[in-house]
Short mmCIF file of C-alpha atoms in Angstrom, two decimals:
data_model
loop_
_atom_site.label_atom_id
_atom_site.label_comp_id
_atom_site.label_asym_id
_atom_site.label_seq_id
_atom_site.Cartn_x
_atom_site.Cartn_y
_atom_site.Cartn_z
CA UNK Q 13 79.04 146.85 31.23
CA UNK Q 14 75.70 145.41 32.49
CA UNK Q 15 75.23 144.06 36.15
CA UNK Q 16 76.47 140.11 37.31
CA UNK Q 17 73.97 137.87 37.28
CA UNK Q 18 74.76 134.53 39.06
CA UNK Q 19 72.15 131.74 37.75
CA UNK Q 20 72.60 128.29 38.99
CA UNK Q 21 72.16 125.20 35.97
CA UNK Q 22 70.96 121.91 35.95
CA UNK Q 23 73.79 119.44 36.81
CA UNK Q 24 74.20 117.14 33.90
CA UNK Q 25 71.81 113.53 34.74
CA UNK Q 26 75.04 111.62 36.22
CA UNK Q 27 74.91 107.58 37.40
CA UNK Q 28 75.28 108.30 41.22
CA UNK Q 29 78.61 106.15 40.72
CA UNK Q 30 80.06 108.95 39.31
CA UNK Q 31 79.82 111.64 42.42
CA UNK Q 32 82.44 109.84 44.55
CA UNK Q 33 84.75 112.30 46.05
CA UNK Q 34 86.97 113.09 48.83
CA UNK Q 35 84.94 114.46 51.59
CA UNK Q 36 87.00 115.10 54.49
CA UNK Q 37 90.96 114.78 55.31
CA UNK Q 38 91.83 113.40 58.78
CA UNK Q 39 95.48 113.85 60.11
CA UNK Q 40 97.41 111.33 62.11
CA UNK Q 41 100.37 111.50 63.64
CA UNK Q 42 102.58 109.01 62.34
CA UNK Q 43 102.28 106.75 58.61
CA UNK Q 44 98.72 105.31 58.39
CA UNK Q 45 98.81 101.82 56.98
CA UNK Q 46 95.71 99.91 57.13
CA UNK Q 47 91.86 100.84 58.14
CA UNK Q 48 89.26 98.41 59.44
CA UNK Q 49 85.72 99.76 59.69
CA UNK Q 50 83.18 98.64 62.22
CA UNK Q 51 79.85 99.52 60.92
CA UNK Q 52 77.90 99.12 64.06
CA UNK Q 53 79.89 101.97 66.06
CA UNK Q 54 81.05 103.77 63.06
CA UNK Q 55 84.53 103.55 64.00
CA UNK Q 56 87.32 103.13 61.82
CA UNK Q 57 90.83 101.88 63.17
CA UNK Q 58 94.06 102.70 61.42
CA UNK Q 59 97.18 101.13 61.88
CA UNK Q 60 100.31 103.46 62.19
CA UNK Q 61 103.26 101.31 61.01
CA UNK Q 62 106.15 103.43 62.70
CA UNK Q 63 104.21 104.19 66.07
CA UNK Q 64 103.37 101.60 68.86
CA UNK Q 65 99.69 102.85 68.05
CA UNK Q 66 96.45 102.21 66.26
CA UNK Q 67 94.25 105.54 66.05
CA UNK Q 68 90.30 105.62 66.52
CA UNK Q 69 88.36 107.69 64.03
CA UNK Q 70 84.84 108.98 64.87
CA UNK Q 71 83.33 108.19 61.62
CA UNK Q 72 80.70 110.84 62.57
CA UNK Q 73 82.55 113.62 62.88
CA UNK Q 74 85.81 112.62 61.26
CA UNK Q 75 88.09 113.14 63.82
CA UNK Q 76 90.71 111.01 66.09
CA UNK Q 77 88.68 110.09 69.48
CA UNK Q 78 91.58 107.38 70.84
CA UNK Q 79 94.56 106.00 70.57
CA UNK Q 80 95.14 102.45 71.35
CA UNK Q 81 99.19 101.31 72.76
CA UNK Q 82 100.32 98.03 71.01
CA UNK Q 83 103.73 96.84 72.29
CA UNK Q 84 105.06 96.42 68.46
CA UNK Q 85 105.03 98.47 65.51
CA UNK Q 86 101.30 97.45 64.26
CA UNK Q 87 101.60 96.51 60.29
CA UNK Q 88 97.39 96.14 59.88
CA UNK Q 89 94.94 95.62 61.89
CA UNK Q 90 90.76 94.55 61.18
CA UNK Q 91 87.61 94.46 63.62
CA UNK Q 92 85.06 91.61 64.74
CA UNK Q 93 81.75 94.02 65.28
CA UNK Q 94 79.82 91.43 66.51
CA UNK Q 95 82.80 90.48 69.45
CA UNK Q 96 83.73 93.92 69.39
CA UNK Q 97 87.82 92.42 69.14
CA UNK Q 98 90.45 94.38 67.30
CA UNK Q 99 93.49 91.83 65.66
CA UNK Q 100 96.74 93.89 65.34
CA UNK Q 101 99.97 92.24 63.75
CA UNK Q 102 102.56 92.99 64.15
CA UNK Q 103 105.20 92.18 61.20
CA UNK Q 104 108.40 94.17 60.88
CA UNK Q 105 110.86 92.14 61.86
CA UNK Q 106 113.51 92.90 64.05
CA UNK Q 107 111.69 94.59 67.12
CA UNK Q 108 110.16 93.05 70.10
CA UNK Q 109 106.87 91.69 69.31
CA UNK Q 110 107.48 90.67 65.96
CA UNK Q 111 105.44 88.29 64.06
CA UNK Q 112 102.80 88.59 66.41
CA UNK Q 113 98.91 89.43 66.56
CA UNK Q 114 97.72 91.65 69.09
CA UNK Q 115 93.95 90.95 70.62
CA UNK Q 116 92.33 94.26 71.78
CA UNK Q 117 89.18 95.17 73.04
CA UNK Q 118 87.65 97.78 70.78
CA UNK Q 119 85.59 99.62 73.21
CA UNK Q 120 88.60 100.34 75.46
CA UNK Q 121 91.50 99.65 73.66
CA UNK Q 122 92.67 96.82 76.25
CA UNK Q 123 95.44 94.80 75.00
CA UNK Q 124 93.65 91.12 75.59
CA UNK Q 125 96.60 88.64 74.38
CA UNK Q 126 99.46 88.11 72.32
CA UNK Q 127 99.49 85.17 69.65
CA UNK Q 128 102.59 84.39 67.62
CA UNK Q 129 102.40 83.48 64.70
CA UNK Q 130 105.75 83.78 63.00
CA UNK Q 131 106.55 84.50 59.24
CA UNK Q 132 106.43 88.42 59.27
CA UNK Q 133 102.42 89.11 59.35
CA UNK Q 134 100.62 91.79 57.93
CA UNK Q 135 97.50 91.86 56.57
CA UNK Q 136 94.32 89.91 58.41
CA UNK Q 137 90.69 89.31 57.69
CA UNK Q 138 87.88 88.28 59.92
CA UNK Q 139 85.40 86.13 59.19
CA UNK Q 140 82.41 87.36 61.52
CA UNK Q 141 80.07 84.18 61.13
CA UNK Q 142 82.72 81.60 62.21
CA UNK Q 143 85.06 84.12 64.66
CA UNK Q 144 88.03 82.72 62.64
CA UNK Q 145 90.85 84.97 61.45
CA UNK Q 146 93.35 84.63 58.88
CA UNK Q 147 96.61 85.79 59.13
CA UNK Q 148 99.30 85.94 56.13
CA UNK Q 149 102.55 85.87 56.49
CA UNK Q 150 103.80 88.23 54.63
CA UNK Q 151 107.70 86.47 54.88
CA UNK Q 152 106.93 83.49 55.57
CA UNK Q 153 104.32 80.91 53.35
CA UNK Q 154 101.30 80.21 55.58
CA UNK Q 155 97.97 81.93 56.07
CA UNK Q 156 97.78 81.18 59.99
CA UNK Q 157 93.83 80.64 61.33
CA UNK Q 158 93.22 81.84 64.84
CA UNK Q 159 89.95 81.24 67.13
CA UNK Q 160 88.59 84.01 67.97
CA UNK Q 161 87.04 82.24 71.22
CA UNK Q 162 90.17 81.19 72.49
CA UNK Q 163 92.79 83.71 70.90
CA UNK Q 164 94.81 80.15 69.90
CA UNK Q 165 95.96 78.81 66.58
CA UNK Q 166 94.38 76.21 65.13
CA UNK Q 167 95.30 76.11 61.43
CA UNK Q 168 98.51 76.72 59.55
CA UNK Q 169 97.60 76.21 56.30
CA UNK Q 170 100.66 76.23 53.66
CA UNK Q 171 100.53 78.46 50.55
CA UNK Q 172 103.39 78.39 49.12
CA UNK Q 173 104.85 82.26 49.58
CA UNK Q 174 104.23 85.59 51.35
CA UNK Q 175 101.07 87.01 50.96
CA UNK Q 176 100.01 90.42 50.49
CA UNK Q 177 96.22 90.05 50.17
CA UNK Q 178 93.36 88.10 51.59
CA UNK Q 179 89.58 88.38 51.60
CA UNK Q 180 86.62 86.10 52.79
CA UNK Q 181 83.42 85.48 51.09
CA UNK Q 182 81.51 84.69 54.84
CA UNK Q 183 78.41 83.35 52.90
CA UNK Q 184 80.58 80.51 51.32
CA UNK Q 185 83.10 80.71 53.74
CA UNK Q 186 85.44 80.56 51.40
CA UNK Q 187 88.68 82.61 51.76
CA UNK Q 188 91.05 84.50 49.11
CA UNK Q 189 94.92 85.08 49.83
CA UNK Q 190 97.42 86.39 47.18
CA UNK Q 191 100.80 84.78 47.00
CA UNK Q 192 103.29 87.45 45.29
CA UNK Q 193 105.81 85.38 44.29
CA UNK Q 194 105.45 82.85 42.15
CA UNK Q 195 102.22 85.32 40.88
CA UNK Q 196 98.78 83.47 42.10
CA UNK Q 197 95.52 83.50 44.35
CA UNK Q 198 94.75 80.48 46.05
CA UNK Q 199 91.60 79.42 47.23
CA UNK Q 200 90.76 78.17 50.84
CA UNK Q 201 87.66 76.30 52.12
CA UNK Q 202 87.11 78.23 55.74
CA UNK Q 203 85.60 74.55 57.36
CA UNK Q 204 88.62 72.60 56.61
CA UNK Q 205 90.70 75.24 56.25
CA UNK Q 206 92.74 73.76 53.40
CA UNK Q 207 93.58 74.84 50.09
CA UNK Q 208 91.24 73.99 46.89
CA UNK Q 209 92.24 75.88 44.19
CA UNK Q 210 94.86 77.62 42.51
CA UNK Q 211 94.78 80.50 39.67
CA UNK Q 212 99.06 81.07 38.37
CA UNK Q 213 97.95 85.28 37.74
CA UNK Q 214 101.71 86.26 36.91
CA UNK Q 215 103.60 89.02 38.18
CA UNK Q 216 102.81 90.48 41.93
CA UNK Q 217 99.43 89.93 42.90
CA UNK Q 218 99.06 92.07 45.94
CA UNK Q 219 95.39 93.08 47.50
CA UNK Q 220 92.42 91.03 46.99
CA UNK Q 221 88.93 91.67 47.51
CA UNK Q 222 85.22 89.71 46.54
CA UNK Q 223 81.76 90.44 45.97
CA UNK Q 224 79.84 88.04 46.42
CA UNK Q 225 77.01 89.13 44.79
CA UNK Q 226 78.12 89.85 41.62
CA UNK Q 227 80.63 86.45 42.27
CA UNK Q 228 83.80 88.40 41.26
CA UNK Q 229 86.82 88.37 42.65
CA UNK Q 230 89.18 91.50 42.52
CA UNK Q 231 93.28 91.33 42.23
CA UNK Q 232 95.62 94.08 42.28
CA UNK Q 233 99.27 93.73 40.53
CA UNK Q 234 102.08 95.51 41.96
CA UNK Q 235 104.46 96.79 38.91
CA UNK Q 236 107.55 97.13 41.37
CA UNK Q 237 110.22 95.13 39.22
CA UNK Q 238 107.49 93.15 37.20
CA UNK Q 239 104.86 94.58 34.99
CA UNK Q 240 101.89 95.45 36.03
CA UNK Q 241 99.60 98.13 37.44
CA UNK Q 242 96.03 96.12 36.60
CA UNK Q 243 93.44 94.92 38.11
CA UNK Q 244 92.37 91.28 36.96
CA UNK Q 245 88.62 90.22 37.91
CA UNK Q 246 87.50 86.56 38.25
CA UNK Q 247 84.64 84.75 38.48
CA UNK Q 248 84.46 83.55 41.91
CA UNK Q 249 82.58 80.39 40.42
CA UNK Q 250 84.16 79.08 37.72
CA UNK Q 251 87.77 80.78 38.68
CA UNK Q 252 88.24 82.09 35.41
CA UNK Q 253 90.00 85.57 34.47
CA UNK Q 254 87.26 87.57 33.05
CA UNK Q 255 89.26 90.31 32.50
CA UNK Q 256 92.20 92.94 33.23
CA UNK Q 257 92.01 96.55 33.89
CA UNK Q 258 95.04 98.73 33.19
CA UNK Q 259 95.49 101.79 34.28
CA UNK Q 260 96.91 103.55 37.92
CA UNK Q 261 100.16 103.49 38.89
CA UNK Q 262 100.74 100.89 41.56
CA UNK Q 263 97.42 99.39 42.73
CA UNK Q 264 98.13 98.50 46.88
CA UNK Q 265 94.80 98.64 47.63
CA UNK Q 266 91.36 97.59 47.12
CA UNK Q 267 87.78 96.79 48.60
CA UNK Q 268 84.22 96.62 47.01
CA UNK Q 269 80.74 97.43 47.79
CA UNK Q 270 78.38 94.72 46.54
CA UNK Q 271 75.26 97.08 47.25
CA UNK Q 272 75.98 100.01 45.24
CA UNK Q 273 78.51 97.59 42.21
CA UNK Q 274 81.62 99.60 42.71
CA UNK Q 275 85.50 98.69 43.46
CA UNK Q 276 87.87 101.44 44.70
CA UNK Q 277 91.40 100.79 43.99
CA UNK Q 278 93.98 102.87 45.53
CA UNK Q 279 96.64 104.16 43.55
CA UNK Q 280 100.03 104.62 45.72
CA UNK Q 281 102.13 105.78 42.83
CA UNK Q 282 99.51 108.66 41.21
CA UNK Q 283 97.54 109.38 44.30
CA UNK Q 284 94.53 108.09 43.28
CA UNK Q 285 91.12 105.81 43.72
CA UNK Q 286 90.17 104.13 40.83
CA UNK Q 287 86.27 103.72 41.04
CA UNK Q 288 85.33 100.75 38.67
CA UNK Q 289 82.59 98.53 37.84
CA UNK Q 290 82.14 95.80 39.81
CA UNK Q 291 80.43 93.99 37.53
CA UNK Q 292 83.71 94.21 33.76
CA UNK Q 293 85.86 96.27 36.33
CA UNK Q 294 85.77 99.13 33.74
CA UNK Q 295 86.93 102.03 35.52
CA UNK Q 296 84.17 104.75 36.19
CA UNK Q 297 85.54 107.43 37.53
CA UNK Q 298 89.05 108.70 39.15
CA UNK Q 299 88.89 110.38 42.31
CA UNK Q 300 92.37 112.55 42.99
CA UNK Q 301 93.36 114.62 45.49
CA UNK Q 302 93.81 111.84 48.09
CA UNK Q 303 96.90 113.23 49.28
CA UNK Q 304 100.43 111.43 49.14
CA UNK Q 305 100.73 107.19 48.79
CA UNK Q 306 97.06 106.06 49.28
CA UNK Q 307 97.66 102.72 50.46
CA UNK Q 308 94.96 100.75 52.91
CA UNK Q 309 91.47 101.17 51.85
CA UNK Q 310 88.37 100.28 53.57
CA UNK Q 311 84.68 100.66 53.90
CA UNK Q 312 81.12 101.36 55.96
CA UNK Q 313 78.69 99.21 53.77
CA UNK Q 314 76.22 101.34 56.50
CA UNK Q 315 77.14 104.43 54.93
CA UNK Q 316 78.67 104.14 52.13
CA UNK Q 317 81.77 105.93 52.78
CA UNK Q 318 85.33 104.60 51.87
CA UNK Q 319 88.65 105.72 53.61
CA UNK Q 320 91.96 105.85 52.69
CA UNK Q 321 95.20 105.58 54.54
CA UNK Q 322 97.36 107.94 52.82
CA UNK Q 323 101.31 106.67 53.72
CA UNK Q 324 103.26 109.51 52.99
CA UNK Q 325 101.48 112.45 53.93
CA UNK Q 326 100.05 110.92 57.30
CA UNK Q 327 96.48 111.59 56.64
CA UNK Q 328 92.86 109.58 56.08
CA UNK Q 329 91.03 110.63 53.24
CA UNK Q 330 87.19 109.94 53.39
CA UNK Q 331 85.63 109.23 50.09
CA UNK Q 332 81.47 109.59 49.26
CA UNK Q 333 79.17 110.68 47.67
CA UNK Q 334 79.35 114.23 46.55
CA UNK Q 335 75.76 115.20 46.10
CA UNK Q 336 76.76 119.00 46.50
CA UNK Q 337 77.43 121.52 43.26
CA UNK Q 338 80.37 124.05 43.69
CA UNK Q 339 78.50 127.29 45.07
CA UNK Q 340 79.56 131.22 44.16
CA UNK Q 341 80.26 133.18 47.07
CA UNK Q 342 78.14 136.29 47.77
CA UNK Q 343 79.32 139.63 45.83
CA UNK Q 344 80.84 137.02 43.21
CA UNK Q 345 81.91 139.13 39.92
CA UNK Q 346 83.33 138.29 36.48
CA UNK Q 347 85.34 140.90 35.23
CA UNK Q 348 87.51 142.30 32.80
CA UNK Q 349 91.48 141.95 33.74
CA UNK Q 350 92.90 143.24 30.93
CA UNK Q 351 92.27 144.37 27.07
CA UNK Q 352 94.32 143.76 24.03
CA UNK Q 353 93.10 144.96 20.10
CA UNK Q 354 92.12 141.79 19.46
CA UNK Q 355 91.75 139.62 23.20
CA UNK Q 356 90.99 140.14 26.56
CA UNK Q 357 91.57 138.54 30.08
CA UNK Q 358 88.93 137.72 32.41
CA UNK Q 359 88.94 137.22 36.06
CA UNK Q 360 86.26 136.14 38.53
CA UNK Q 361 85.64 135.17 41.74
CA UNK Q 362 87.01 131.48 42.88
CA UNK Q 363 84.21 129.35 43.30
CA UNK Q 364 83.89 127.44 46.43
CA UNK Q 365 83.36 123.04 46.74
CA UNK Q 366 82.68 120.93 49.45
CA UNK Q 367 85.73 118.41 47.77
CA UNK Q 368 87.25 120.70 45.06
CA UNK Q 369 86.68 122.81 42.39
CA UNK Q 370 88.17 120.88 39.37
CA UNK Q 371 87.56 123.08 36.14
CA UNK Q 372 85.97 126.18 35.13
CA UNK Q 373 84.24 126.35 31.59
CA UNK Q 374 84.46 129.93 29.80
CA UNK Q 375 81.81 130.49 27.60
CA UNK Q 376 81.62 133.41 24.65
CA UNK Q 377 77.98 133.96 23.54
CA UNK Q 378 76.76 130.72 24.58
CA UNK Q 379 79.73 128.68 23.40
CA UNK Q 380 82.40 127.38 25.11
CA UNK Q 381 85.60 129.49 24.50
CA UNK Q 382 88.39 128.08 27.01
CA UNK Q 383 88.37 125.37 29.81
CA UNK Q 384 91.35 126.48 32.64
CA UNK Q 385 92.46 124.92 35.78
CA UNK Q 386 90.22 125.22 38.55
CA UNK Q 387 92.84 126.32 40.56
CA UNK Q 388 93.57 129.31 37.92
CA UNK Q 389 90.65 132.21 38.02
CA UNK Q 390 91.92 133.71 34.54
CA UNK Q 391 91.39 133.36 31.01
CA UNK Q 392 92.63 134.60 27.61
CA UNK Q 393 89.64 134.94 25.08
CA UNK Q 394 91.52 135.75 21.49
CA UNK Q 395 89.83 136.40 17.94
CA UNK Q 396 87.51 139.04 18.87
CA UNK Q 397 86.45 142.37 16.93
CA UNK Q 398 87.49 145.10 17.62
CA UNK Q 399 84.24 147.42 18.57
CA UNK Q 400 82.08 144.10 19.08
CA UNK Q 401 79.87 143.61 22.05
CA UNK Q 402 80.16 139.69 23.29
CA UNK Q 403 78.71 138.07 26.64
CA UNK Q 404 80.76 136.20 28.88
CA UNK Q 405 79.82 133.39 31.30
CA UNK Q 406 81.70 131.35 33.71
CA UNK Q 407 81.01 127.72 35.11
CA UNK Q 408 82.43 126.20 37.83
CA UNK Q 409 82.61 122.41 38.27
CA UNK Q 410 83.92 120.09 40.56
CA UNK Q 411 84.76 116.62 39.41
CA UNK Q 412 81.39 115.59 39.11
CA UNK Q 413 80.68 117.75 36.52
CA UNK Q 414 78.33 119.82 38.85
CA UNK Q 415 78.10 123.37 37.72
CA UNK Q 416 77.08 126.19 38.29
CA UNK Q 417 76.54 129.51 36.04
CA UNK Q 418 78.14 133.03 37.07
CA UNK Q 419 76.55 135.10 33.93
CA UNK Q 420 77.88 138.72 33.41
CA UNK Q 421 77.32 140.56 29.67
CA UNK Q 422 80.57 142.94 29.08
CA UNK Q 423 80.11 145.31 26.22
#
C-alpha cells in the first residue's frame, strides 16, 4: 500500500449564480416570521409571530444584538433606512393590539406610535422615496397607505380580498399586492394611490416581488387546497404572463436581486430556496439545508446575502456566496475497511465545508466507480480481480460542485 497523497483539483468553471449556499444558522427564540434588511447598518429585523418581540441581527457577525418589545404578537415587520423607522403589524386577531402597525425607532427600539388599521395585517412594504407604506390586510380587502411623516392613514385603497404579498417598484412608484382569493395581482399607482390594473393568476397567489431592471414581476402560488407550487413571472410592462415555473413544494416566499439576475424562492414544504433566473425564472440552482419551514425571505443588495426565517425550527439561515471548496483535514487517509474475493470497502476521512459537504465521488483508476452520500464516508467497489492492483481516489464536493482530490494507490 503506497503513502496518501492529498492533491487539491480545479473546481469545475461554474456561473457565480451557482455557489449560493447557506452560510451561517442564527437561532431565535421563538417562530421567526418575516426579515427586513437595512443595508446601511447591516441589520436585519425578524419578526417572531408568537413573542411580543422583533429580534436584531448583526449582519456582521451573525448574531442577535437586541430585542425590540411590541405590545402585540408582531406578524411582519420592514425598515425605512433612510428614516431609520421600523413598521411592525400586528395581525392575529384576537389579542390586544390587533390589526395594528407598530412605529419603532430602529436605532433604539422605541415604540413611536400605534396606527390601526383594521382587517388582520401582515405583510408591509416601504417605499423609501415617498415615506409611504403599504399595509395589506391580510382578512380584510384593503392595502392601507400610511405617511411615514405623520404615522397617519391617508389611503385605503380597496382590492377586493386579503392579501398575502406586496412589493414596490420605487422608480415607477408603482406598487404590487396579491389578492389570494379570487387568484390575482393588482396593480397600484403609488401618487394616486388607486388601482390600475388587474392580472386574474388563478389559484393562491401569495408573495410577490419585482425587478425592475429586468421589468419582471415575480408571483408565488400557494398549493394549500388549490394547485399550485409555481412561480409565474410577468412583464412588469405589458402585464403579460411570460411564464410559470413548477417545482418546490409550497412557495411562501420570495425576493430578487436585480444586480446579480437572481430570485430566491423559499420552499416551506421541502425546506428549500429555489435560486432562479430572473430574467425566464428557470430555476438555477437549489439550496437545502435551510432548516425546518423557510418562510420570510429577504435581502442586503450591499452584500449580497439573503436570509431566511425558518418557522419551525426557530432559526435564520444566511444564504451567499460560497466561494470556498470543501478542505481535507490534516492526517486525512483513505483506507481499506474491508475485503471480499471479488469487492472491497473503503473508508476515509470526512471532509470538512464551510456550508456542507454534499457528495463524495469514488474513483477506480481514474474513473468514477460510486457516488455516496456526503454524510456516509464508505463505499462498496464490486467487479474487481482477484490479485489485481487498482488506485483509488476520493473527491469531496459540496453543492457547488467544488472538489477536492484525496489520492491514495492500494495494491
Amino acid at each position: 500500500i503506497l503513502l496518501g497523497l492529498i492533491v487539491i483539483a480545479a473546481p469545475p468553471a461554474e456561473a457565480a449564480h451557482q455557489k449560493a449556499a447557506v452560510l451561517a444558522t442564527i437561532p431565535t427564540p421563538s417562530r421567526p416570521n418575516i426579515v427586513a434588511v437595512d443595508p446601511t447598518t447591516n441589520r436585519v429585523y425578524v419578526s417572531l409571530l408568537f413573542s411580543a418581540g422583533v429580534k436584531v441581527i448583526d449582519a456582521t457577525t451573525n448574531t442577535v444584538v437586541d430585542d425590540y418589545p411590541v405590545a402585540a404578537r408582531p406578524s411582519a415587520v420592514a425598515v425605512n433606512p433612510i428614516t431609520q423607522r421600523l413598521y411592525v403589524t400586528h395581525g392575529l386577531t384576537g389579542q390586544p393590539g390587533a390589526s395594528t402597525v407598530s412605529v419603532l425607532d430602529a436605532d433604539t427600539g422605541q415604540v413611536l406610535d400605534s396606527i390601526p388599521v383594521g382587517g388582520g395585517p401582515e405583510f408591509v412594504k416601504v417605499n423609501t422615496l415617498t415615506n409611504k407604506i403599504y399595509v395589506a390586510q391580510t382578512f380584510g380587502s384593503n392595502i392601507v397607505v400610511i405617511d411615514g411623516a405623520t404615522n397617519g392613514v391617508v389611503g385605503v385603497i380597496p382590492v377586493g380580498g386579503g392579501s398575502h404579498g406586496i412589493d414596490i417598484d420605487e422608480a415607477s412608484n408603482t406598487i404590487y399586492a396579491t389578492v389570494r382569493i379570487p387568484g390575482k395581482l393588482v396593480v397600484i399607482d403609488g401618487v394616486a394611490d388607486v388601482v390600475t390594473s388587474t392580472i386574474m393568476l388563478g389559484g393562491h397567489p401569495w408573495a410577490v416581488a419585482v425587478n425592475p431592471v429586468r421589468q419582471r414581476i415575480y408571483v408565488t402560488k400557494d398549493s394549500i387546497f388549490v394547485p399550485g407550487d409555481t412561480v409565474s413571472v410577468l412583464d412588469s410592462v405589458t402585464l403579460d404572463v411570460l411564464s410559470t415555473v413548477p417545482g418546490g413544494n409550497r412557495p411562501l416566499g420570495i425576493t430578487t436581486n436585480p444586480l446579480t439576475d437572481r430570485v430566491y424562492v423559499s420552499h416551506v414544504g421541502s425546506n428549500t430556496v429555489h435560486v432562479l433566473d430572473a430574467e425566464t425564472g428557470g430555476v438555477l440552482q437549489i439550496v437545502f439545508s435551510t432548516d425546518f419551514g423557510p418562510f420570510g425571505i429577504g435581502i442586503n443588495l450591499a452584500t449580497d446575502r439573503v436570509y431566511v426565517a425558518n418557522a419551525f425550527s426557530y432559526t435564520v439561515s444566511v444564504i451567499g456566496d460560497d466561494l470556498d471548496p470543501p478542505a481535507w483535514p490534516a492526517g486525512s487517509q483513505l483506507s481499506v475497511y474491508q475485503t471480499n474475493l471479488t469487492s472491497i470497502i473503503l473508508q476515509w476521512t470526512p471532509a470538512t465545508d464551510n456550508s456542507r459537504v454534499a457528495r463524495y465521488l469514488v474513483y477506480r483508476d481514474g474513473d468514477l466507480a460510486a457516488t455516496v452520500s456526503g454524510f456516509s464516508t464508505f463505499a462498496t467497489i464490486a467487479n474487481l480481480a482477484a490479485g489485481a492492483s487498482y488506485a483509488f481516489k476520493v473527491e469531496a464536493c459540496d453543492i457547488v460542485a467544488e472538489r477536492l482530490d484525496l489520492a491514495r494507490a492500494l495494491v
